[in-house]
Coordinates of C-alpha atoms in Angstrom, one line a residue:
Chain A
M180 CA 187.7 148.1 124.0
S181 CA 184.7 148.6 121.6
D182 CA 182.8 147.0 124.1
A183 CA 183.8 149.2 127.0
N184 CA 182.8 152.4 124.8
A185 CA 179.5 150.2 123.9
A186 CA 178.2 150.4 126.7
P187 CA 175.7 153.4 127.5
Q188 CA 177.0 155.2 130.2
G189 CA 174.5 156.6 132.0
K190 CA 173.6 153.0 133.6
I191 CA 177.0 151.5 134.5
K192 CA 178.5 154.5 137.6
W193 CA 182.2 155.7 137.1
G194 CA 184.3 154.1 139.5
R195 CA 182.4 153.2 142.7
V196 CA 182.7 157.1 143.9
R197 CA 179.4 157.9 145.7
Q198 CA 177.4 160.8 144.3
S199 CA 177.6 162.6 148.0
R200 CA 181.8 162.0 147.6
R201 CA 181.6 163.6 144.2
I202 CA 179.3 166.3 145.0
S203 CA 181.1 167.5 148.6
D204 CA 184.8 167.2 146.7
K205 CA 182.5 169.2 143.8
L206 CA 181.7 172.4 146.2
L207 CA 185.2 172.4 147.9
R208 CA 186.7 172.9 144.7
V209 CA 183.9 175.6 143.5
F210 CA 184.5 177.4 147.2
A211 CA 187.9 177.7 146.9
T212 CA 187.9 179.1 143.4
T213 CA 185.2 181.3 144.5
S214 CA 187.0 182.4 147.3
T215 CA 190.1 183.6 145.9
M216 CA 188.5 185.0 143.1
L217 CA 187.0 187.0 145.3
A218 CA 190.2 188.1 146.9
V219 CA 192.0 188.8 143.6
F220 CA 188.7 190.6 142.0
V221 CA 188.4 192.8 145.2
L222 CA 192.2 193.7 144.5
F223 CA 191.8 194.9 141.2
W224 CA 188.4 196.8 142.1
I225 CA 190.4 198.8 144.1
L226 CA 193.2 199.6 141.6
G227 CA 191.1 200.4 139.5
M228 CA 189.3 202.9 142.0
L229 CA 192.3 204.1 142.8
I230 CA 193.6 204.2 138.9
W231 CA 189.9 205.9 137.6
K232 CA 189.7 208.5 140.4
G233 CA 193.0 209.5 141.1
G234 CA 194.2 209.0 137.6
Q235 CA 192.0 211.6 136.5
G236 CA 193.6 214.3 139.7
I237 CA 197.7 213.8 138.5
S238 CA 198.6 216.7 137.5
V239 CA 202.2 218.7 137.3
D240 CA 200.5 221.1 140.0
L241 CA 200.1 217.9 142.6
F242 CA 204.3 217.3 142.7
T243 CA 204.1 221.6 142.9
K244 CA 201.5 223.3 145.0
I245 CA 201.0 223.0 148.1
T246 CA 197.2 222.2 149.3
P247 CA 195.1 223.7 149.0
G248 CA 192.6 225.8 151.4
P249 CA 189.0 224.8 152.2
G250 CA 186.6 225.4 149.3
S251 CA 189.6 227.7 147.0
Q252 CA 190.5 225.9 143.6
G253 CA 193.9 224.2 142.7
G254 CA 196.6 223.6 144.6
G255 CA 198.4 220.3 144.7
L256 CA 200.1 218.2 147.4
L257 CA 203.7 219.0 147.4
N258 CA 203.6 219.5 151.7
A259 CA 201.9 216.6 152.2
I260 CA 204.2 214.1 150.0
V261 CA 207.5 216.1 150.9
G262 CA 206.6 215.8 154.7
S263 CA 205.4 212.3 154.7
I264 CA 209.2 210.9 152.7
V265 CA 210.5 213.0 155.8
L266 CA 208.7 212.0 158.6
T267 CA 208.9 207.7 157.0
F268 CA 212.7 207.8 155.9
L269 CA 213.2 210.0 159.9
G270 CA 211.0 206.6 161.0
I271 CA 213.0 203.8 159.1
A272 CA 216.9 205.6 159.9
I273 CA 215.3 205.3 163.7
A274 CA 214.6 202.2 163.7
T275 CA 216.8 200.9 161.3
P276 CA 219.9 200.0 163.6
I277 CA 218.3 199.1 166.4
G278 CA 216.1 196.9 164.7
V279 CA 219.3 194.8 163.2
M280 CA 221.8 195.1 165.8
A281 CA 218.5 193.8 168.0
G282 CA 217.9 191.0 164.9
T283 CA 221.6 189.9 165.6
Y284 CA 221.7 189.5 169.1
L285 CA 218.5 187.1 168.4
A286 CA 220.3 185.3 165.3
E287 CA 224.1 185.3 166.7
Y288 CA 224.2 185.8 170.6
G289 CA 221.2 184.8 171.7
K290 CA 220.8 181.2 171.0
G291 CA 219.3 179.4 173.4
S292 CA 218.8 182.3 176.3
K293 CA 215.6 182.7 177.7
L294 CA 215.9 186.3 177.4
A295 CA 215.8 186.0 173.3
D296 CA 213.0 183.5 173.7
L297 CA 211.0 186.0 175.5
V298 CA 212.3 189.3 172.9
R299 CA 210.9 186.4 170.0
F300 CA 208.1 186.5 171.5
I301 CA 207.5 190.2 172.3
N302 CA 208.7 191.2 169.6
D303 CA 205.8 189.3 167.0
I304 CA 203.9 191.1 169.1
L305 CA 204.4 194.3 168.5
L306 CA 204.6 193.1 165.0
S307 CA 200.9 192.5 165.3
A308 CA 199.6 195.2 167.9
P309 CA 197.6 198.1 166.9
S310 CA 199.3 200.9 165.5
I311 CA 196.5 203.4 166.9
L312 CA 197.8 202.2 170.4
I313 CA 201.6 202.8 169.4
G314 CA 200.3 206.7 168.3
L315 CA 198.7 206.7 171.8
F316 CA 201.2 205.5 173.7
V317 CA 203.6 208.4 171.8
Y318 CA 201.0 210.7 172.5
V319 CA 201.2 210.0 176.6
I320 CA 205.4 210.1 176.1
L321 CA 206.1 212.6 173.6
V322 CA 203.3 215.2 172.9
M323 CA 202.0 215.8 176.6
P324 CA 205.7 216.2 177.8
F325 CA 206.9 218.7 175.2
Q326 CA 202.5 220.3 175.0
G327 CA 203.1 220.1 171.4
Y328 CA 202.6 217.9 168.1
S329 CA 206.1 217.3 166.2
G330 CA 207.2 215.6 163.3
W331 CA 209.8 213.9 165.5
A332 CA 207.1 212.2 167.4
G333 CA 205.1 211.7 163.9
S334 CA 208.8 209.6 162.8
V335 CA 209.0 207.4 166.0
A336 CA 205.8 206.1 166.1
L337 CA 206.4 205.1 162.4
A338 CA 209.3 204.1 163.8
I339 CA 208.4 201.7 166.1
I340 CA 205.7 200.0 164.1
A341 CA 209.0 199.4 161.6
L342 CA 211.2 198.2 164.1
P343 CA 209.3 194.2 164.6
V344 CA 209.2 194.3 161.0
I345 CA 213.5 194.8 161.1
V346 CA 213.8 192.9 163.6
R347 CA 212.2 189.8 162.4
T348 CA 213.5 189.6 158.6
T349 CA 216.5 189.9 160.4
E350 CA 217.0 187.0 162.7
D351 CA 215.3 185.0 159.9
M352 CA 217.7 186.4 157.2
L353 CA 221.2 185.8 159.7
R354 CA 220.4 182.0 160.5
L355 CA 219.9 181.6 157.0
V356 CA 223.7 182.6 156.8
P357 CA 225.5 178.8 157.0
N358 CA 227.6 178.0 160.5
S359 CA 230.7 176.9 158.3
L360 CA 231.2 180.4 157.2
R361 CA 230.7 181.8 160.8
E362 CA 233.2 179.1 161.9
A363 CA 235.8 179.6 158.8
G364 CA 236.1 183.3 160.4
A365 CA 236.3 182.6 163.6
A366 CA 239.4 179.7 162.6
L367 CA 240.9 183.5 161.2
G368 CA 241.1 184.3 164.3
A369 CA 238.2 187.1 164.0
P370 CA 236.1 187.9 166.9
P371 CA 232.8 187.3 167.5
S372 CA 231.7 191.2 166.1
I373 CA 234.1 190.8 163.0
V374 CA 232.4 188.0 161.9
I375 CA 229.1 189.3 162.8
R376 CA 229.9 192.2 160.9
Q377 CA 232.1 191.2 157.8
I378 CA 230.4 187.9 156.9
S379 CA 227.1 187.3 158.3
W380 CA 225.7 190.7 157.9
R381 CA 227.0 190.3 153.9
A382 CA 225.8 187.8 153.6
A383 CA 222.8 188.6 154.5
K384 CA 222.9 191.6 152.8
A385 CA 220.5 190.9 150.0
G386 CA 217.9 189.3 153.0
I387 CA 217.7 193.4 155.3
V388 CA 217.8 195.1 153.2
T389 CA 213.9 193.4 151.6
G390 CA 213.3 193.5 155.2
I391 CA 214.0 197.5 155.3
L392 CA 211.7 197.8 151.8
L393 CA 208.7 195.8 153.3
A394 CA 208.9 197.8 157.1
L395 CA 208.9 201.1 154.3
A396 CA 206.4 199.4 152.6
R397 CA 204.8 198.9 155.6
I398 CA 204.6 202.6 157.3
A399 CA 204.1 204.7 153.8
G400 CA 200.7 204.1 154.4
E401 CA 200.2 204.4 158.5
T402 CA 197.0 207.1 159.6
A403 CA 196.5 206.5 163.5
P404 CA 199.6 206.8 165.0
L405 CA 200.4 210.4 162.7
L406 CA 196.7 211.1 164.0
F407 CA 197.6 212.1 167.0
T408 CA 201.9 212.5 166.8
A409 CA 202.5 214.6 163.7
L410 CA 199.5 215.7 163.1
N411 CA 198.7 217.4 160.6
N412 CA 199.7 221.3 158.8
S413 CA 197.9 222.5 155.6
F414 CA 201.6 224.4 154.4
W415 CA 205.1 224.3 153.6
F416 CA 206.7 222.9 156.6
N417 CA 209.9 224.2 159.4
W418 CA 212.8 221.8 159.0
N419 CA 213.3 222.0 162.6
L420 CA 210.0 219.1 162.4
T421 CA 208.2 221.0 166.0
G422 CA 204.8 221.3 165.3
G423 CA 202.2 219.6 163.2
I424 CA 203.6 218.3 159.9
S425 CA 201.4 217.8 157.0
N426 CA 202.0 214.2 155.6
L427 CA 199.7 212.3 152.6
P428 CA 197.6 210.0 155.0
V429 CA 196.1 211.9 157.1
T430 CA 195.8 214.9 154.2
I431 CA 193.8 211.9 152.6
Y432 CA 191.9 211.3 155.4
A433 CA 190.7 215.1 155.8
F434 CA 190.0 215.7 152.7
A435 CA 188.5 211.9 151.8
S436 CA 185.6 212.8 154.6
A437 CA 185.6 216.7 153.6
P438 CA 182.7 218.4 151.2
Y439 CA 184.5 219.8 148.7
D440 CA 185.0 218.6 145.3
N441 CA 188.8 219.9 145.2
W442 CA 190.1 218.6 148.0
Q443 CA 188.4 214.7 147.3
Q444 CA 189.5 215.3 144.2
L445 CA 193.4 215.4 145.8
A446 CA 192.4 212.8 148.1
W447 CA 191.4 210.3 145.3
A448 CA 194.8 211.3 143.8
G449 CA 197.2 211.4 147.1
A450 CA 195.7 207.7 147.6
L451 CA 196.8 206.6 144.2
L452 CA 200.6 208.1 144.3
I453 CA 201.1 206.2 148.1
T454 CA 198.6 202.8 147.3
G455 CA 201.4 203.8 144.1
A456 CA 204.6 204.0 145.8
I457 CA 203.8 201.3 148.9
L458 CA 203.1 197.8 145.8
A459 CA 206.0 199.5 143.9
L460 CA 208.0 198.9 147.6
S461 CA 206.6 195.3 148.3
I462 CA 206.8 193.7 144.9
G463 CA 210.5 195.9 144.5
A464 CA 210.9 194.0 148.2
R465 CA 209.9 190.9 147.4
S466 CA 211.6 190.2 143.5
L467 CA 215.1 191.4 146.0
L468 CA 214.1 187.8 147.9
N469 CA 213.6 186.3 144.8
R470 CA 216.6 187.1 143.2
K471 CA 219.3 185.9 145.2
Chain B
M40 CA 250.6 157.5 173.6
V41 CA 247.4 159.2 174.1
A42 CA 248.0 159.0 177.5
V43 CA 251.4 160.7 177.1
Y44 CA 250.3 163.4 174.6
E45 CA 247.2 164.5 177.2
R46 CA 249.6 164.8 179.5
S47 CA 252.1 167.2 177.8
Y48 CA 248.5 168.8 176.4
Q49 CA 247.5 169.1 179.9
N50 CA 251.1 171.2 181.3
A51 CA 251.3 173.2 178.3
T52 CA 250.8 177.3 178.6
K53 CA 247.0 177.4 178.4
V54 CA 246.2 179.7 175.5
T55 CA 244.1 182.1 176.9
R56 CA 243.0 184.6 174.2
K57 CA 240.8 186.8 176.8
A58 CA 239.1 190.0 174.6
N59 CA 239.6 193.1 175.5
P60 CA 236.9 194.4 178.0
F61 CA 237.6 198.0 176.5
G62 CA 237.9 196.7 172.6
F63 CA 235.5 196.8 170.5
D64 CA 233.9 193.4 170.8
P65 CA 232.2 193.8 173.5
I66 CA 231.0 197.4 173.4
F67 CA 229.2 196.0 169.9
A68 CA 227.5 192.8 171.8
A69 CA 225.9 194.8 174.8
L70 CA 224.9 197.2 171.7
S71 CA 223.0 193.9 170.5
K72 CA 222.1 193.3 173.8
A73 CA 220.5 196.5 174.4
A74 CA 218.8 197.0 171.2
A75 CA 217.2 193.7 171.6
I76 CA 215.9 195.0 175.3
T77 CA 214.5 197.7 173.9
V78 CA 211.8 195.6 172.1
L79 CA 211.4 194.4 175.6
V80 CA 211.0 198.2 176.6
L81 CA 208.2 199.2 174.3
L82 CA 206.2 196.9 175.1
A83 CA 205.9 197.6 179.1
G84 CA 206.2 201.2 177.8
I85 CA 203.4 200.6 176.0
M86 CA 201.8 198.6 178.8
A87 CA 202.4 201.4 181.6
S88 CA 201.4 204.3 179.4
M89 CA 198.4 202.4 178.8
I90 CA 197.6 202.2 182.2
Y91 CA 199.1 205.6 183.1
G92 CA 196.8 207.2 181.2
G93 CA 194.0 206.0 181.7
W94 CA 193.8 205.3 185.2
P95 CA 191.6 208.8 186.6
A96 CA 189.0 207.3 184.2
F97 CA 189.3 203.9 185.8
R98 CA 189.7 205.3 189.4
E99 CA 186.4 207.5 188.3
F100 CA 184.2 205.3 186.5
G101 CA 185.4 202.2 188.3
L102 CA 183.8 198.9 186.8
G103 CA 180.9 201.1 185.6
F104 CA 183.9 202.3 182.9
L105 CA 183.5 198.7 181.3
T106 CA 179.5 198.5 181.3
G107 CA 178.7 201.8 180.9
T108 CA 176.6 203.1 178.1
Q109 CA 176.4 206.7 177.7
W110 CA 179.3 208.5 176.4
D111 CA 178.6 212.1 177.9
T112 CA 181.0 215.7 177.0
M113 CA 179.2 217.6 178.4
N114 CA 178.4 216.2 182.3
D115 CA 181.8 214.5 181.9
K116 CA 180.6 210.4 182.1
Y117 CA 181.8 208.2 180.0
G118 CA 181.2 203.8 179.7
G119 CA 183.1 202.1 177.4
L120 CA 180.8 199.3 176.6
P121 CA 179.0 200.4 173.1
A122 CA 182.5 201.0 171.9
I123 CA 183.8 197.6 173.1
V124 CA 180.6 196.0 172.2
G125 CA 180.7 197.0 168.7
T126 CA 184.8 196.2 168.5
L127 CA 183.8 192.5 169.3
S128 CA 180.7 192.8 167.0
T129 CA 182.4 194.0 163.7
A130 CA 185.7 192.2 164.1
L131 CA 183.4 188.7 165.2
I132 CA 181.4 189.7 161.7
A133 CA 184.9 189.9 159.7
M134 CA 185.7 186.6 161.1
V135 CA 182.7 184.4 160.4
I136 CA 183.1 186.0 156.6
G137 CA 186.8 186.4 156.9
V138 CA 187.8 182.8 157.6
P139 CA 186.0 180.6 155.8
L140 CA 186.9 183.0 152.7
S141 CA 190.7 182.8 153.4
I142 CA 190.8 179.0 154.2
G143 CA 189.1 178.8 150.7
T144 CA 191.9 180.3 149.4
A145 CA 194.9 178.9 151.1
I146 CA 193.1 175.6 149.9
Y147 CA 193.4 176.7 146.1
L148 CA 196.6 178.4 146.7
T149 CA 198.3 175.0 147.2
Q150 CA 195.7 172.1 146.0
L151 CA 193.8 173.1 143.4
A152 CA 195.4 176.4 141.6
P153 CA 197.6 175.1 138.1
A154 CA 201.3 175.3 139.0
W155 CA 201.9 178.4 136.3
F156 CA 198.9 180.4 138.1
K157 CA 200.2 180.1 141.8
R158 CA 203.1 182.5 141.4
P159 CA 201.2 185.8 140.2
V160 CA 197.8 184.9 142.2
G161 CA 199.6 184.3 145.4
T162 CA 201.5 187.7 145.0
A163 CA 198.0 189.7 144.2
V164 CA 196.7 188.1 147.4
E165 CA 199.5 189.2 149.4
L166 CA 199.7 192.8 148.1
L167 CA 196.1 193.2 149.1
A168 CA 197.9 192.3 152.4
A169 CA 199.9 195.7 151.7
V170 CA 197.3 197.6 150.8
P171 CA 197.6 199.9 153.3
S172 CA 194.4 200.4 156.0
I173 CA 192.5 204.1 154.9
I174 CA 192.4 203.0 151.5
Y175 CA 190.0 200.1 152.3
G176 CA 188.4 203.2 154.0
M177 CA 188.4 205.5 150.9
W178 CA 187.1 202.1 148.8
G179 CA 184.4 201.4 151.7
L180 CA 183.1 204.7 152.3
F181 CA 182.6 205.8 148.9
V182 CA 182.4 202.2 146.2
F183 CA 180.7 199.3 148.6
V184 CA 179.1 201.5 151.8
P185 CA 176.7 203.2 148.4
L186 CA 175.8 199.8 146.8
F187 CA 175.6 197.9 150.0
A188 CA 173.1 200.5 151.2
A189 CA 170.9 200.1 147.3
Y190 CA 171.4 196.7 147.1
F191 CA 171.3 194.8 150.1
Q192 CA 170.2 196.9 153.2
V193 CA 166.9 198.4 152.1
P194 CA 166.0 195.2 150.2
V195 CA 166.7 193.1 153.5
S196 CA 165.0 195.7 155.6
Q197 CA 161.7 195.6 153.8
V198 CA 161.6 191.6 153.9
V199 CA 162.7 191.4 158.3
E200 CA 160.5 194.9 158.9
G201 CA 158.4 193.4 161.7
M202 CA 160.1 190.3 161.8
P203 CA 161.3 188.9 165.9
I204 CA 165.1 188.5 166.3
V205 CA 165.9 189.0 163.0
G206 CA 163.8 192.0 162.7
T207 CA 165.3 193.5 165.5
I208 CA 168.9 192.3 164.4
L209 CA 168.9 193.5 160.5
Y210 CA 166.4 195.9 160.4
A211 CA 168.6 199.3 159.2
R212 CA 166.2 203.1 160.6
S213 CA 168.4 204.8 158.2
P214 CA 169.4 202.7 155.4
S215 CA 172.6 204.7 154.7
G216 CA 175.4 201.9 154.6
L217 CA 177.3 203.4 157.3
G218 CA 177.1 200.7 160.3
I219 CA 178.5 198.1 161.9
L220 CA 177.6 195.4 159.1
S221 CA 179.6 197.7 156.4
A222 CA 182.8 197.7 159.0
G223 CA 182.7 193.6 159.5
I224 CA 182.4 193.3 155.9
I225 CA 185.4 195.5 154.8
L226 CA 187.1 194.4 157.5
A227 CA 186.6 190.4 156.2
F228 CA 188.5 191.7 153.1
M229 CA 191.0 193.3 154.9
I230 CA 192.2 189.7 157.1
V231 CA 191.5 187.4 154.3
P232 CA 195.0 188.5 152.2
F233 CA 196.7 187.9 155.9
I234 CA 194.9 185.0 157.2
A235 CA 195.0 183.5 153.7
S236 CA 198.9 183.6 153.1
L237 CA 199.8 182.0 157.0
T238 CA 197.8 179.6 156.3
R239 CA 199.1 178.9 152.8
D240 CA 202.5 178.7 154.4
M241 CA 201.2 176.1 157.1
L242 CA 199.3 174.1 154.5
D243 CA 202.8 174.4 152.3
Q244 CA 204.9 172.5 155.6
I245 CA 202.8 169.7 155.5
P246 CA 204.8 166.6 154.2
T247 CA 204.0 166.1 150.1
V248 CA 203.8 162.3 151.4
L249 CA 201.2 162.8 153.8
R250 CA 199.2 164.2 151.0
E251 CA 199.8 161.8 147.9
S252 CA 199.3 158.8 150.1
A253 CA 195.6 160.1 150.9
Y254 CA 195.1 161.3 147.1
G255 CA 196.5 157.3 146.4
V256 CA 193.9 155.6 148.8
G257 CA 191.1 157.3 146.9
C258 CA 190.5 160.1 148.4
T259 CA 188.9 163.2 146.9
T260 CA 190.1 166.5 147.6
W261 CA 187.8 167.6 149.9
E262 CA 188.6 164.2 152.5
V263 CA 192.3 165.6 152.1
V264 CA 191.6 168.5 153.4
R265 CA 189.2 167.9 155.8
H266 CA 191.3 164.8 157.0
V267 CA 194.5 165.1 156.1
L268 CA 195.2 168.4 155.8
L269 CA 193.2 170.1 158.2
P270 CA 193.6 168.2 161.4
Q271 CA 197.8 168.6 160.5
A272 CA 198.1 172.4 160.6
G273 CA 195.0 172.6 162.5
V274 CA 196.4 174.1 165.4
S275 CA 198.3 176.5 163.5
I276 CA 195.5 177.2 161.4
V277 CA 193.8 178.4 164.8
G278 CA 196.6 180.6 165.1
A279 CA 196.5 182.4 161.8
I280 CA 192.7 183.6 162.2
M281 CA 194.1 184.5 165.9
L282 CA 196.3 186.9 164.2
G283 CA 193.7 187.9 161.9
L284 CA 191.1 188.5 164.8
G285 CA 194.4 190.3 166.5
R286 CA 194.3 192.6 163.4
A287 CA 191.0 192.9 163.3
L288 CA 190.3 194.4 167.1
G289 CA 192.8 197.1 166.3
E290 CA 192.1 198.1 162.5
T291 CA 191.7 201.4 162.9
M292 CA 191.2 204.0 160.1
A293 CA 189.1 201.7 157.3
V294 CA 186.7 201.4 160.4
T295 CA 186.1 204.8 161.5
F296 CA 184.8 205.6 157.3
V297 CA 182.8 202.8 157.5
I298 CA 181.0 202.6 160.7
G299 CA 179.4 205.6 161.3
N300 CA 180.9 207.2 164.9
A301 CA 177.2 206.9 167.0
N302 CA 178.0 206.7 170.5
R303 CA 174.9 204.3 171.0
L304 CA 174.1 200.9 171.2
S305 CA 172.1 199.4 169.2
P306 CA 170.5 196.1 168.6
S307 CA 170.8 196.3 164.8
I308 CA 174.0 194.9 163.2
M309 CA 173.1 197.7 160.5
D310 CA 172.6 200.7 162.5
P311 CA 175.9 202.7 162.8
G312 CA 177.9 202.2 166.2
S313 CA 182.0 202.8 166.9
T314 CA 184.6 200.5 167.8
I315 CA 187.3 201.6 170.3
A316 CA 189.9 202.1 167.4
S317 CA 187.6 204.4 165.9
R318 CA 186.4 206.4 169.2
I319 CA 189.9 206.9 169.6
A320 CA 190.6 208.4 165.9
S321 CA 188.1 210.9 165.9
E322 CA 187.9 211.7 169.2
F323 CA 191.0 212.8 170.5
N324 CA 192.4 215.1 168.6
E325 CA 189.6 217.4 170.9
A326 CA 189.3 215.5 174.1
L327 CA 190.3 217.2 176.9
G328 CA 191.2 216.2 180.6
M329 CA 188.4 213.7 181.8
Q330 CA 187.3 213.1 177.8
M331 CA 191.7 212.4 177.3
N332 CA 191.5 209.6 179.9
A333 CA 188.2 207.6 178.8
L334 CA 189.7 207.3 175.6
I335 CA 193.2 206.1 176.7
G336 CA 191.2 204.1 179.3
L337 CA 189.4 202.7 176.1
G338 CA 192.7 202.2 174.1
C339 CA 194.4 199.8 178.0
V340 CA 191.7 197.9 177.2
L341 CA 191.6 196.9 173.7
F342 CA 196.1 196.5 174.1
F343 CA 194.7 193.6 177.3
V344 CA 192.3 192.0 174.9
T345 CA 194.6 192.2 171.8
F346 CA 197.5 190.5 174.1
V347 CA 195.6 188.4 175.1
V348 CA 194.4 187.2 171.4
L349 CA 198.1 187.9 170.2
V350 CA 199.8 185.7 172.9
I351 CA 197.4 182.9 172.2
A352 CA 198.0 183.0 168.8
R353 CA 201.9 182.8 168.9
I354 CA 201.6 179.6 171.2
L355 CA 199.5 178.7 168.8
V356 CA 201.8 179.5 165.7
S357 CA 204.7 178.5 167.5
R358 CA 203.9 175.0 169.0
V359 CA 203.3 173.7 165.5
K360 CA 206.2 174.7 163.7
Q361 CA 208.2 173.3 166.2
Y362 CA 207.9 169.6 164.9

């Protein structure tokens, strides 16, 4: 033992690892660690910027007053916040029944069928289709024929973006339900529709809700498809959702690129609100899934 | 005994319980099938509406719509080349910067990070993917672009000025920070979390035995990654990268903020340009007549490019998952 310790460290190479191997290993470790740190750093940089610049604009007025005119002082984002909530929830309300039913078809009825394979494939493509094209599509089918922007068009665009997320998670979650549960239900004489509703859906409930929350987080910050469907509006909106509807993302876009300090301040505050809401939703969805 | 049983079984009156054709069961099945078909109809509808809306522009300008460089709203002459080139070059820059970073991040998350550290860092990376693109745009415009102009564009322009090739590609005529390169860098940050978390999931799927046996014969981490993990997950990582490419091609808001929205073709990646998506976002609401058709026509081009990329991506990703 004492001999080994006495031997001069410099002369005996540790093991027989070639220098080049050790260097390449070191380089990989440094590179991988740096790139991860960079990604985490960017996240905190963005969050820090939002809190720093947006935090100053958070006030009671933000939630009680409507958007101010160009160059004027004061005002808030009340109409944009309410408009965004209405559009987003309407979008989810349209997408959820269709998405859950389509996911149910893929997981329960369409096992091994060609149609189900095709739908699954197309759904995956729709999942990553550019959102601006969905905006254009809704413009062509809903805005052009009816000669006008509307909240309905905006929420349909958001629904089309939310739909593939819901289809995908519903299918994945229903596939996790053990078949023995379904067989037990069928053995009691329950027809497929009752087995699905009373057994599969119940067992997969947490997962399906997670999917809906993720879809909500996905569409809450979408701007591009709203640009030419719901447009924007600086007034309180009418509840039949015709005409331009004020909404947070498009308001932020318009205010951030405008030369008025007051507007920019509101844009930062709105950005903080929307990012906070989306991150809270994603974290909530994740913890819901992990709790199971 | 068995034979007797079988015969008696065959003779027994068949109990056939047909579901009531007007009951709830077939309605439920039909509804779910209809919902699934809705997904197909949507994609077909998007394709059809792009072709329908862009048709007048294609008919008017023919192939010149793809190769023309002028975007003249006065004389109604539209050529999409600058936007198409801008789309491809920003996406390429994003890939060149983003792909190594995302694979590095995935390797860190699966191989190097201590166990207690994996969850929080992994969650942070996934949250980065959830940040809406307009926030990236604001961060880019108000934070990144000024820094980029002051500490990268100005010094680099001074160094490369007058040099052949490099001097053309990297010289900024007006170092405002806005331009193709800034857009590419912001896009890279946007796709890193996306590609990284997909790649991480794929590396996690590789059986631990493979990794451990490689370490067991004395491989370094680099050798395990290079000779075991990457070949195993190779095809699906390419799929993940293609998915990231699809996202980079169609990204709108972040790019619109930082690209400068110039309608000309410039040899320098430091100069302002435009992408298909940013062109549509910034002009569509004021567009009338042929300009609108030309914009939808550009959307049609974008649709088919991303469609092909995404189809290849999904085929690559799914082929590996099956084993």
